[in-house]
Amino acid sequence: CGGGVGETYGGDGVAARRWERDAGVSGGVVLSAGLGAYLGPVRLVFRTRCISGWSELCNEKKIPCSAVVSLRDALGDPVAIRDWQIAGLPVDNFSTDNGIIVSNARRWPLMIDPQGQATKWIQNMEKGNKLAVIKLSDANFVRTLENAIQFGSPVLLENVGEELDPILEPLLLKLVFRQGGVDYLRLGENIIEYSPEFRFYITTRLRNPHYLPEVAVKVSLLNFMITVEGLQDQLLGIVAAKEKAELEEKKNQLILESAANKKQLKQIEDRILEVLSSSEGNILEDETAIRVLSSSKTLSVEISEKQV
């Protein structure tokens, strides 16, 4: 079968690449979780400094960790990031990390957004999902919130201060309970159905808010304020898109192709591992396994050549 099962499985480096990629997954997961949990409110310089220090601690404790830790590599979806940037998310790495935290964090995001970048991004991203934009000063904000929770529509709560309305606490803590096979949430004096499709975003225009610990632990605090480094990256991205529009279009096409290739490679790797784990006896005598492995190797080589 083309030199034996060893060549079919390992000759094209499928397994080797997977084990090499996953070698530092333990430390990468720890650092990514730490970044999302603790470093959302701080600027890029401090994030980089903290990640560097944590990475050194991982190495001291013999925790496998990649040389370069990137939230984009650990949790980022290139196609989703491209869609976010089209919707108005700034192209710099700092904002991209914030977007990844928004989409992956368990707690609802509270975004420090004095320039309105996050607000613009959320409004464009959720425009087709009947986004409701409310303020705490609105007379009917509770009714709007109840309807969105029940029907699974996204809500953007704008311009909050340093204190949040106590009526939001069950929502922020996600105190959802199940009754009769249906999820419910108590909001104020009302008990309403809770849709798993519901999404909640909060923004503040304050440049340097001081949130008390009892507020900070209920939300995912994120700093979307423009920095010098971020502004440089954004301006560079705008100039490149204007001056070399064809390159920008080609870049988007390559992102889509790369995402499709990575998905296909993942399916191939999983299929190979499934065949090897389910095969009984001598795998060289299993014609089905040999056929699957051979076809997987051919397809894997083709995809790898495209990725180069």
PDB file of C-alpha atoms in Angstrom:
ATOM      1  CA  CYS A   1       0.000   0.000   0.000  1.00  0.00           C
ATOM      2  CA  GLY A   2       2.521   2.514  -1.205  1.00  0.00           C
ATOM      3  CA  GLY A   3       5.344   1.509   1.129  1.00  0.00           C
ATOM      4  CA  GLY A   4       3.237   0.315   4.076  1.00  0.00           C
ATOM      5  CA  VAL A   5       0.902   1.843   6.537  1.00  0.00           C
ATOM      6  CA  GLY A   6       3.720   3.731   8.227  1.00  0.00           C
ATOM      7  CA  GLU A   7       4.419   5.666   5.048  1.00  0.00           C
ATOM      8  CA  THR A   8       0.720   6.177   4.391  1.00  0.00           C
ATOM      9  CA  TYR A   9       0.066   7.500   7.854  1.00  0.00           C
ATOM     10  CA  GLY A  10       3.321   9.188   8.780  1.00  0.00           C
ATOM     11  CA  GLY A  11       5.236   9.695   5.532  1.00  0.00           C
ATOM     12  CA  ASP A  12       3.304  12.803   4.563  1.00  0.00           C
ATOM     13  CA  GLY A  13       3.704  14.237   8.058  1.00  0.00           C
ATOM     14  CA  VAL A  14       0.014  14.317   8.958  1.00  0.00           C
ATOM     15  CA  ALA A  15       0.575  12.818  12.394  1.00  0.00           C
ATOM     16  CA  ALA A  16       3.865  14.619  12.921  1.00  0.00           C
ATOM     17  CA  ARG A  17       2.315  17.963  12.122  1.00  0.00           C
ATOM     18  CA  ARG A  18      -0.619  17.285  14.423  1.00  0.00           C
ATOM     19  CA  TRP A  19       1.577  16.264  17.362  1.00  0.00           C
ATOM     20  CA  GLU A  20       3.950  19.190  16.746  1.00  0.00           C
ATOM     21  CA  ARG A  21       1.030  21.615  16.609  1.00  0.00           C
ATOM     22  CA  ASP A  22      -0.505  20.196  19.784  1.00  0.00           C
ATOM     23  CA  ALA A  23       2.784  19.947  21.703  1.00  0.00           C
ATOM     24  CA  GLY A  24       2.365  23.363  23.297  1.00  0.00           C
ATOM     25  CA  VAL A  25      -1.397  23.215  23.614  1.00  0.00           C
ATOM     26  CA  SER A  26      -1.380  22.983  27.430  1.00  0.00           C
ATOM     27  CA  GLY A  27       0.516  26.208  27.957  1.00  0.00           C
ATOM     28  CA  GLY A  28      -1.273  27.891  25.060  1.00  0.00           C
ATOM     29  CA  VAL A  29      -4.677  27.131  26.553  1.00  0.00           C
ATOM     30  CA  VAL A  30      -3.591  28.401  29.981  1.00  0.00           C
ATOM     31  CA  LEU A  31      -2.232  31.662  28.574  1.00  0.00           C
ATOM     32  CA  SER A  32      -5.211  32.202  26.255  1.00  0.00           C
ATOM     33  CA  ALA A  33      -7.618  31.657  29.141  1.00  0.00           C
ATOM     34  CA  GLY A  34      -5.617  34.057  31.293  1.00  0.00           C
ATOM     35  CA  LEU A  35      -5.626  36.695  28.573  1.00  0.00           C
ATOM     36  CA  GLY A  36      -9.382  36.451  28.147  1.00  0.00           C
ATOM     37  CA  ALA A  37     -10.108  36.420  31.876  1.00  0.00           C
ATOM     38  CA  TYR A  38      -7.717  39.077  33.172  1.00  0.00           C
ATOM     39  CA  LEU A  39      -6.158  41.164  30.401  1.00  0.00           C
ATOM     40  CA  GLY A  40      -9.234  42.453  28.571  1.00  0.00           C
ATOM     41  CA  PRO A  41      -9.217  45.934  30.194  1.00  0.00           C
ATOM     42  CA  VAL A  42      -5.488  46.632  29.736  1.00  0.00           C
ATOM     43  CA  ARG A  43      -3.586  48.074  26.766  1.00  0.00           C
ATOM     44  CA  LEU A  44      -1.551  46.101  24.246  1.00  0.00           C
ATOM     45  CA  VAL A  45       1.808  46.896  25.878  1.00  0.00           C
ATOM     46  CA  PHE A  46       0.710  45.455  29.219  1.00  0.00           C
ATOM     47  CA  ARG A  47      -0.934  42.446  27.574  1.00  0.00           C
ATOM     48  CA  THR A  48       2.306  41.620  25.778  1.00  0.00           C
ATOM     49  CA  ARG A  49       4.339  42.062  28.968  1.00  0.00           C
ATOM     50  CA  CYS A  50       2.025  39.824  31.010  1.00  0.00           C
ATOM     51  CA  ILE A  51       1.895  37.098  28.352  1.00  0.00           C
ATOM     52  CA  SER A  52       5.700  37.128  28.146  1.00  0.00           C
ATOM     53  CA  GLY A  53       5.988  36.744  31.926  1.00  0.00           C
ATOM     54  CA  TRP A  54       3.389  33.977  32.027  1.00  0.00           C
ATOM     55  CA  SER A  55       5.158  32.169  29.197  1.00  0.00           C
ATOM     56  CA  GLU A  56       8.410  32.206  31.177  1.00  0.00           C
ATOM     57  CA  LEU A  57       6.579  30.804  34.215  1.00  0.00           C
ATOM     58  CA  CYS A  58       5.153  27.994  32.079  1.00  0.00           C
ATOM     59  CA  ASN A  59       8.646  27.098  30.912  1.00  0.00           C
ATOM     60  CA  GLU A  60       9.940  27.168  34.507  1.00  0.00           C
ATOM     61  CA  LYS A  61       7.113  24.850  35.590  1.00  0.00           C
ATOM     62  CA  LYS A  62       7.804  22.521  32.623  1.00  0.00           C
ATOM     63  CA  ILE A  63       4.379  23.238  31.101  1.00  0.00           C
ATOM     64  CA  PRO A  64       4.571  22.789  27.304  1.00  0.00           C
ATOM     65  CA  CYS A  65       4.155  26.189  25.696  1.00  0.00           C
ATOM     66  CA  SER A  66       4.696  27.578  22.207  1.00  0.00           C
ATOM     67  CA  ALA A  67       7.477  30.111  21.685  1.00  0.00           C
ATOM     68  CA  VAL A  68       4.941  32.681  20.437  1.00  0.00           C
ATOM     69  CA  VAL A  69       1.526  32.715  22.105  1.00  0.00           C
ATOM     70  CA  SER A  70      -1.228  34.211  19.972  1.00  0.00           C
ATOM     71  CA  LEU A  71      -4.913  34.345  20.797  1.00  0.00           C
ATOM     72  CA  ARG A  72      -5.585  34.478  17.063  1.00  0.00           C
ATOM     73  CA  ASP A  73      -3.776  31.146  16.556  1.00  0.00           C
ATOM     74  CA  ALA A  74      -5.318  29.500  19.622  1.00  0.00           C
ATOM     75  CA  LEU A  75      -8.966  30.498  19.223  1.00  0.00           C
ATOM     76  CA  GLY A  76      -9.245  32.612  16.077  1.00  0.00           C
ATOM     77  CA  ASP A  77     -11.254  31.637  13.002  1.00  0.00           C
ATOM     78  CA  PRO A  78      -9.737  33.414   9.951  1.00  0.00           C
ATOM     79  CA  VAL A  79     -13.072  33.557   8.127  1.00  0.00           C
ATOM     80  CA  ALA A  80     -14.887  34.968  11.170  1.00  0.00           C
ATOM     81  CA  ILE A  81     -12.104  37.542  11.730  1.00  0.00           C
ATOM     82  CA  ARG A  82     -12.394  38.627   8.090  1.00  0.00           C
ATOM     83  CA  ASP A  83     -16.165  39.065   8.497  1.00  0.00           C
ATOM     84  CA  TRP A  84     -15.609  41.108  11.677  1.00  0.00           C
ATOM     85  CA  GLN A  85     -13.193  43.421   9.871  1.00  0.00           C
ATOM     86  CA  ILE A  86     -15.638  43.886   7.007  1.00  0.00           C
ATOM     87  CA  ALA A  87     -18.243  44.801   9.653  1.00  0.00           C
ATOM     88  CA  GLY A  88     -15.958  47.508  11.038  1.00  0.00           C
ATOM     89  CA  LEU A  89     -13.679  45.803  13.570  1.00  0.00           C
ATOM     90  CA  PRO A  90     -10.258  47.528  13.357  1.00  0.00           C
ATOM     91  CA  VAL A  91      -7.628  45.380  11.660  1.00  0.00           C
ATOM     92  CA  ASP A  92      -4.945  45.651  14.376  1.00  0.00           C
ATOM     93  CA  ASN A  93      -4.093  42.596  16.492  1.00  0.00           C
ATOM     94  CA  PHE A  94      -5.282  44.260  19.699  1.00  0.00           C
ATOM     95  CA  SER A  95      -8.817  44.694  18.346  1.00  0.00           C
ATOM     96  CA  THR A  96      -8.778  41.219  16.811  1.00  0.00           C
ATOM     97  CA  ASP A  97      -7.956  39.710  20.208  1.00  0.00           C
ATOM     98  CA  ASN A  98     -10.845  41.693  21.694  1.00  0.00           C
ATOM     99  CA  GLY A  99     -13.182  40.308  19.040  1.00  0.00           C
ATOM    100  CA  ILE A 100     -12.059  36.754  19.790  1.00  0.00           C
ATOM    101  CA  ILE A 101     -12.702  37.287  23.509  1.00  0.00           C
ATOM    102  CA  VAL A 102     -16.181  38.701  22.770  1.00  0.00           C
ATOM    103  CA  SER A 103     -17.078  35.620  20.727  1.00  0.00           C
ATOM    104  CA  ASN A 104     -15.596  33.049  23.136  1.00  0.00           C
ATOM    105  CA  ALA A 105     -16.041  34.436  26.663  1.00  0.00           C
ATOM    106  CA  ARG A 106     -18.787  32.983  28.856  1.00  0.00           C
ATOM    107  CA  ARG A 107     -19.595  36.359  30.391  1.00  0.00           C
ATOM    108  CA  TRP A 108     -21.287  39.135  28.432  1.00  0.00           C
ATOM    109  CA  PRO A 109     -18.802  41.763  27.168  1.00  0.00           C
ATOM    110  CA  LEU A 110     -18.630  45.281  28.629  1.00  0.00           C
ATOM    111  CA  MET A 111     -16.566  47.271  26.138  1.00  0.00           C
ATOM    112  CA  ILE A 112     -14.713  50.477  27.011  1.00  0.00           C
ATOM    113  CA  ASP A 113     -15.399  52.323  23.779  1.00  0.00           C
ATOM    114  CA  PRO A 114     -14.827  56.122  23.905  1.00  0.00           C
ATOM    115  CA  GLN A 115     -14.319  56.380  20.121  1.00  0.00           C
ATOM    116  CA  GLY A 116     -17.317  54.202  19.220  1.00  0.00           C
ATOM    117  CA  GLN A 117     -15.332  51.531  17.361  1.00  0.00           C
ATOM    118  CA  ALA A 118     -16.898  48.590  19.181  1.00  0.00           C
ATOM    119  CA  THR A 119     -20.394  50.075  18.865  1.00  0.00           C
ATOM    120  CA  LYS A 120     -20.001  50.449  15.102  1.00  0.00           C
ATOM    121  CA  TRP A 121     -18.678  46.891  14.790  1.00  0.00           C
ATOM    122  CA  ILE A 122     -21.499  45.329  16.831  1.00  0.00           C
ATOM    123  CA  GLN A 123     -24.181  47.293  14.972  1.00  0.00           C
ATOM    124  CA  ASN A 124     -22.846  46.223  11.569  1.00  0.00           C
ATOM    125  CA  MET A 125     -22.173  42.626  12.608  1.00  0.00           C
ATOM    126  CA  GLU A 126     -25.649  42.098  14.090  1.00  0.00           C
ATOM    127  CA  LYS A 127     -27.514  44.296  11.594  1.00  0.00           C
ATOM    128  CA  GLY A 128     -29.181  41.323   9.924  1.00  0.00           C
ATOM    129  CA  ASN A 129     -30.229  39.755  13.245  1.00  0.00           C
ATOM    130  CA  LYS A 130     -32.680  42.472  14.359  1.00  0.00           C
ATOM    131  CA  LEU A 131     -30.273  44.101  16.813  1.00  0.00           C
ATOM    132  CA  ALA A 132     -32.016  46.136  19.516  1.00  0.00           C
ATOM    133  CA  VAL A 133     -30.058  49.195  20.709  1.00  0.00           C
ATOM    134  CA  ILE A 134     -31.094  50.450  24.152  1.00  0.00           C
ATOM    135  CA  LYS A 135     -29.928  52.732  26.967  1.00  0.00           C
ATOM    136  CA  LEU A 136     -30.611  52.509  30.685  1.00  0.00           C
ATOM    137  CA  SER A 137     -32.374  55.854  30.412  1.00  0.00           C
ATOM    138  CA  ASP A 138     -34.946  54.482  27.949  1.00  0.00           C
ATOM    139  CA  ALA A 139     -38.424  54.173  29.429  1.00  0.00           C
ATOM    140  CA  ASN A 140     -39.066  50.758  27.844  1.00  0.00           C
ATOM    141  CA  PHE A 141     -35.580  49.230  27.977  1.00  0.00           C
ATOM    142  CA  VAL A 142     -36.750  46.364  30.210  1.00  0.00           C
ATOM    143  CA  ARG A 143     -39.578  45.449  27.822  1.00  0.00           C
ATOM    144  CA  THR A 144     -37.181  45.519  24.851  1.00  0.00           C
ATOM    145  CA  LEU A 145     -34.740  43.335  26.768  1.00  0.00           C
ATOM    146  CA  GLU A 146     -37.452  40.822  27.704  1.00  0.00           C
ATOM    147  CA  ASN A 147     -38.570  40.469  24.080  1.00  0.00           C
ATOM    148  CA  ALA A 148     -35.003  39.969  22.867  1.00  0.00           C
ATOM    149  CA  ILE A 149     -34.279  37.330  25.536  1.00  0.00           C
ATOM    150  CA  GLN A 150     -37.450  35.455  24.643  1.00  0.00           C
ATOM    151  CA  PHE A 151     -37.018  35.528  20.859  1.00  0.00           C
ATOM    152  CA  GLY A 152     -33.210  35.200  20.739  1.00  0.00           C
ATOM    153  CA  SER A 153     -32.377  38.629  19.297  1.00  0.00           C
ATOM    154  CA  PRO A 154     -29.115  40.465  20.080  1.00  0.00           C
ATOM    155  CA  VAL A 155     -29.172  43.546  22.316  1.00  0.00           C
ATOM    156  CA  LEU A 156     -26.659  46.386  22.542  1.00  0.00           C
ATOM    157  CA  LEU A 157     -26.816  48.393  25.779  1.00  0.00           C
ATOM    158  CA  GLU A 158     -25.067  51.699  25.080  1.00  0.00           C
ATOM    159  CA  ASN A 159     -23.379  54.361  27.181  1.00  0.00           C
ATOM    160  CA  VAL A 160     -23.521  52.775  30.633  1.00  0.00           C
ATOM    161  CA  GLY A 161     -21.784  54.422  33.576  1.00  0.00           C
ATOM    162  CA  GLU A 162     -19.710  52.890  36.355  1.00  0.00           C
ATOM    163  CA  GLU A 163     -22.789  51.272  37.903  1.00  0.00           C
ATOM    164  CA  LEU A 164     -25.260  48.918  36.243  1.00  0.00           C
ATOM    165  CA  ASP A 165     -28.970  48.616  36.939  1.00  0.00           C
ATOM    166  CA  PRO A 166     -29.583  45.862  39.554  1.00  0.00           C
ATOM    167  CA  ILE A 167     -32.320  44.416  37.330  1.00  0.00           C
ATOM    168  CA  LEU A 168     -29.565  43.215  34.959  1.00  0.00           C
ATOM    169  CA  GLU A 169     -27.882  41.020  37.594  1.00  0.00           C
ATOM    170  CA  PRO A 170     -29.735  37.732  36.774  1.00  0.00           C
ATOM    171  CA  LEU A 171     -28.932  38.287  33.108  1.00  0.00           C
ATOM    172  CA  LEU A 172     -25.256  39.068  33.729  1.00  0.00           C
ATOM    173  CA  LEU A 173     -24.912  36.022  35.992  1.00  0.00           C
ATOM    174  CA  LYS A 174     -26.925  33.895  33.526  1.00  0.00           C
ATOM    175  CA  LEU A 175     -29.204  32.585  36.269  1.00  0.00           C
ATOM    176  CA  VAL A 176     -31.111  30.378  33.840  1.00  0.00           C
ATOM    177  CA  PHE A 177     -33.208  27.532  35.196  1.00  0.00           C
ATOM    178  CA  ARG A 178     -35.012  24.727  33.387  1.00  0.00           C
ATOM    179  CA  GLN A 179     -38.642  23.885  33.937  1.00  0.00           C
ATOM    180  CA  GLY A 180     -40.685  21.482  31.832  1.00  0.00           C
ATOM    181  CA  GLY A 181     -37.843  21.177  29.313  1.00  0.00           C
ATOM    182  CA  VAL A 182     -37.757  24.954  28.730  1.00  0.00           C
ATOM    183  CA  ASP A 183     -35.109  27.451  29.920  1.00  0.00           C
ATOM    184  CA  TYR A 184     -36.343  30.430  31.929  1.00  0.00           C
ATOM    185  CA  LEU A 185     -34.809  33.576  33.410  1.00  0.00           C
ATOM    186  CA  ARG A 186     -36.221  35.843  36.107  1.00  0.00           C
ATOM    187  CA  LEU A 187     -35.840  39.495  35.104  1.00  0.00           C
ATOM    188  CA  GLY A 188     -37.223  41.769  37.794  1.00  0.00           C
ATOM    189  CA  GLU A 189     -40.621  40.407  38.766  1.00  0.00           C
ATOM    190  CA  ASN A 190     -41.173  38.575  35.478  1.00  0.00           C
ATOM    191  CA  ILE A 191     -40.151  35.061  34.529  1.00  0.00           C
ATOM    192  CA  ILE A 192     -39.515  34.789  30.794  1.00  0.00           C
ATOM    193  CA  GLU A 193     -38.344  32.096  28.406  1.00  0.00           C
ATOM    194  CA  TYR A 194     -34.630  32.226  27.677  1.00  0.00           C
ATOM    195  CA  SER A 195     -33.480  31.607  24.122  1.00  0.00           C
ATOM    196  CA  PRO A 196     -29.949  30.182  23.703  1.00  0.00           C
ATOM    197  CA  GLU A 197     -29.590  32.416  20.618  1.00  0.00           C
ATOM    198  CA  PHE A 198     -29.762  35.569  22.741  1.00  0.00           C
ATOM    199  CA  ARG A 199     -26.644  37.772  22.780  1.00  0.00           C
ATOM    200  CA  PHE A 200     -25.952  40.778  24.990  1.00  0.00           C
ATOM    201  CA  TYR A 201     -23.368  43.532  24.433  1.00  0.00           C
ATOM    202  CA  ILE A 202     -22.619  46.489  26.712  1.00  0.00           C
ATOM    203  CA  THR A 203     -20.562  49.582  25.865  1.00  0.00           C
ATOM    204  CA  THR A 204     -19.419  52.643  27.796  1.00  0.00           C
ATOM    205  CA  ARG A 205     -18.093  55.955  26.489  1.00  0.00           C
ATOM    206  CA  LEU A 206     -16.032  56.546  29.651  1.00  0.00           C
ATOM    207  CA  ARG A 207     -12.317  56.729  28.858  1.00  0.00           C
ATOM    208  CA  ASN A 208     -11.064  55.474  32.203  1.00  0.00           C
ATOM    209  CA  PRO A 209     -13.937  53.887  34.143  1.00  0.00           C
ATOM    210  CA  HIS A 210     -13.430  52.451  37.622  1.00  0.00           C
ATOM    211  CA  TYR A 211     -15.702  49.451  37.968  1.00  0.00           C
ATOM    212  CA  LEU A 212     -16.081  47.907  41.401  1.00  0.00           C
ATOM    213  CA  PRO A 213     -15.091  44.240  41.740  1.00  0.00           C
ATOM    214  CA  GLU A 214     -18.739  43.167  42.094  1.00  0.00           C
ATOM    215  CA  VAL A 215     -19.385  44.623  38.623  1.00  0.00           C
ATOM    216  CA  ALA A 216     -16.141  43.486  36.995  1.00  0.00           C
ATOM    217  CA  VAL A 217     -16.638  39.822  37.947  1.00  0.00           C
ATOM    218  CA  LYS A 218     -20.050  39.710  36.235  1.00  0.00           C
ATOM    219  CA  VAL A 219     -18.893  40.888  32.801  1.00  0.00           C
ATOM    220  CA  SER A 220     -15.989  40.456  30.419  1.00  0.00           C
ATOM    221  CA  LEU A 221     -14.273  43.864  30.505  1.00  0.00           C
ATOM    222  CA  LEU A 222     -12.607  44.803  27.213  1.00  0.00           C
ATOM    223  CA  ASN A 223     -10.655  47.899  26.260  1.00  0.00           C
ATOM    224  CA  PHE A 224     -11.486  49.075  22.704  1.00  0.00           C
ATOM    225  CA  MET A 225      -9.881  52.500  23.139  1.00  0.00           C
ATOM    226  CA  ILE A 226      -7.613  53.489  20.238  1.00  0.00           C
ATOM    227  CA  THR A 227      -3.891  53.294  21.008  1.00  0.00           C
ATOM    228  CA  VAL A 228      -0.953  54.636  19.014  1.00  0.00           C
ATOM    229  CA  GLU A 229       0.092  51.109  18.054  1.00  0.00           C
ATOM    230  CA  GLY A 230      -3.450  50.168  17.088  1.00  0.00           C
ATOM    231  CA  LEU A 231      -3.932  53.356  15.084  1.00  0.00           C
ATOM    232  CA  GLN A 232      -0.747  52.668  13.121  1.00  0.00           C
ATOM    233  CA  ASP A 233      -1.966  49.158  12.245  1.00  0.00           C
ATOM    234  CA  GLN A 234      -5.395  50.472  11.273  1.00  0.00           C
ATOM    235  CA  LEU A 235      -3.965  53.220   9.040  1.00  0.00           C
ATOM    236  CA  LEU A 236      -1.622  50.724   7.408  1.00  0.00           C
ATOM    237  CA  GLY A 237      -4.554  48.410   6.691  1.00  0.00           C
ATOM    238  CA  ILE A 238      -6.646  51.271   5.222  1.00  0.00           C
ATOM    239  CA  VAL A 239      -3.789  52.471   2.984  1.00  0.00           C
ATOM    240  CA  ALA A 240      -3.067  48.942   1.762  1.00  0.00           C
ATOM    241  CA  ALA A 241      -6.753  48.358   0.976  1.00  0.00           C
ATOM    242  CA  LYS A 242      -6.999  51.654  -0.962  1.00  0.00           C
ATOM    243  CA  GLU A 243      -3.695  51.527  -2.806  1.00  0.00           C
ATOM    244  CA  LYS A 244      -3.662  47.792  -3.539  1.00  0.00           C
ATOM    245  CA  ALA A 245      -7.334  46.826  -3.725  1.00  0.00           C
ATOM    246  CA  GLU A 246      -6.541  43.769  -5.854  1.00  0.00           C
ATOM    247  CA  LEU A 247      -4.149  42.474  -3.197  1.00  0.00           C
ATOM    248  CA  GLU A 248      -6.815  42.955  -0.512  1.00  0.00           C
ATOM    249  CA  GLU A 249      -9.296  40.962  -2.612  1.00  0.00           C
ATOM    250  CA  LYS A 250      -6.733  38.225  -3.184  1.00  0.00           C
ATOM    251  CA  LYS A 251      -5.987  38.162   0.553  1.00  0.00           C
ATOM    252  CA  ASN A 252      -9.673  37.615   1.368  1.00  0.00           C
ATOM    253  CA  GLN A 253      -9.866  34.837  -1.209  1.00  0.00           C
ATOM    254  CA  LEU A 254      -6.781  33.155   0.263  1.00  0.00           C
ATOM    255  CA  ILE A 255      -8.286  33.379   3.758  1.00  0.00           C
ATOM    256  CA  LEU A 256     -11.398  31.538   2.587  1.00  0.00           C
ATOM    257  CA  GLU A 257      -9.373  28.914   0.731  1.00  0.00           C
ATOM    258  CA  SER A 258      -7.044  28.441   3.702  1.00  0.00           C
ATOM    259  CA  ALA A 259      -9.974  27.968   6.074  1.00  0.00           C
ATOM    260  CA  ALA A 260     -11.543  25.381   3.757  1.00  0.00           C
ATOM    261  CA  ASN A 261      -8.216  23.539   3.419  1.00  0.00           C
ATOM    262  CA  LYS A 262      -7.659  23.500   7.186  1.00  0.00           C
ATOM    263  CA  LYS A 263     -11.144  22.111   7.735  1.00  0.00           C
ATOM    264  CA  GLN A 264     -10.514  19.391   5.172  1.00  0.00           C
ATOM    265  CA  LEU A 265      -7.130  18.539   6.714  1.00  0.00           C
ATOM    266  CA  LYS A 266      -8.750  18.237  10.128  1.00  0.00           C
ATOM    267  CA  GLN A 267     -11.330  15.832   8.689  1.00  0.00           C
ATOM    268  CA  ILE A 268      -8.548  13.776   7.092  1.00  0.00           C
ATOM    269  CA  GLU A 269      -6.589  13.583  10.356  1.00  0.00           C
ATOM    270  CA  ASP A 270      -9.670  12.528  12.290  1.00  0.00           C
ATOM    271  CA  ARG A 271     -10.547   9.897   9.679  1.00  0.00           C
ATOM    272  CA  ILE A 272      -7.024   8.442   9.809  1.00  0.00           C
ATOM    273  CA  LEU A 273      -7.064   8.242  13.613  1.00  0.00           C
ATOM    274  CA  GLU A 274     -10.524   6.666  13.538  1.00  0.00           C
ATOM    275  CA  VAL A 275      -9.384   4.008  11.047  1.00  0.00           C
ATOM    276  CA  LEU A 276      -6.284   3.178  13.080  1.00  0.00           C
ATOM    277  CA  SER A 277      -8.182   2.958  16.369  1.00  0.00           C
ATOM    278  CA  SER A 278     -11.043   0.843  14.995  1.00  0.00           C
ATOM    279  CA  SER A 279      -8.912  -1.563  12.964  1.00  0.00           C
ATOM    280  CA  GLU A 280      -8.585  -5.046  14.460  1.00  0.00           C
ATOM    281  CA  GLY A 281      -5.687  -7.408  13.899  1.00  0.00           C
ATOM    282  CA  ASN A 282      -3.072  -6.671  11.233  1.00  0.00           C
ATOM    283  CA  ILE A 283      -3.975  -3.395   9.576  1.00  0.00           C
ATOM    284  CA  LEU A 284      -2.043  -4.416   6.424  1.00  0.00           C
ATOM    285  CA  GLU A 285      -4.705  -7.063   5.837  1.00  0.00           C
ATOM    286  CA  ASP A 286      -7.583  -4.612   6.242  1.00  0.00           C
ATOM    287  CA  GLU A 287      -8.386  -3.555   2.681  1.00  0.00           C
ATOM    288  CA  THR A 288     -10.854  -0.853   3.779  1.00  0.00           C
ATOM    289  CA  ALA A 289      -8.315   0.736   6.117  1.00  0.00           C
ATOM    290  CA  ILE A 290      -5.581   0.635   3.460  1.00  0.00           C
ATOM    291  CA  ARG A 291      -7.897   2.251   0.905  1.00  0.00           C
ATOM    292  CA  VAL A 292      -8.890   5.016   3.311  1.00  0.00           C
ATOM    293  CA  LEU A 293      -5.309   5.684   4.352  1.00  0.00           C
ATOM    294  CA  SER A 294      -4.041   5.768   0.770  1.00  0.00           C
ATOM    295  CA  SER A 295      -6.744   8.162  -0.416  1.00  0.00           C
ATOM    296  CA  SER A 296      -6.198  10.307   2.686  1.00  0.00           C
ATOM    297  CA  LYS A 297      -2.501  10.549   1.975  1.00  0.00           C
ATOM    298  CA  THR A 298      -3.082  11.654  -1.619  1.00  0.00           C
ATOM    299  CA  LEU A 299      -5.624  14.266  -0.600  1.00  0.00           C
ATOM    300  CA  SER A 300      -3.442  15.489   2.272  1.00  0.00           C
ATOM    301  CA  VAL A 301      -0.458  15.994  -0.043  1.00  0.00           C
ATOM    302  CA  GLU A 302      -2.604  17.982  -2.493  1.00  0.00           C
ATOM    303  CA  ILE A 303      -3.918  20.250   0.267  1.00  0.00           C
ATOM    304  CA  SER A 304      -0.447  20.722   1.781  1.00  0.00           C
ATOM    305  CA  GLU A 305       0.893  21.824  -1.622  1.00  0.00           C
ATOM    306  CA  LYS A 306      -1.888  24.422  -1.856  1.00  0.00           C
ATOM    307  CA  GLN A 307      -1.040  25.745   1.619  1.00  0.00           C
ATOM    308  CA  VAL A 308       2.599  26.409   0.727  1.00  0.00           C
TER     309      VAL A 308
END
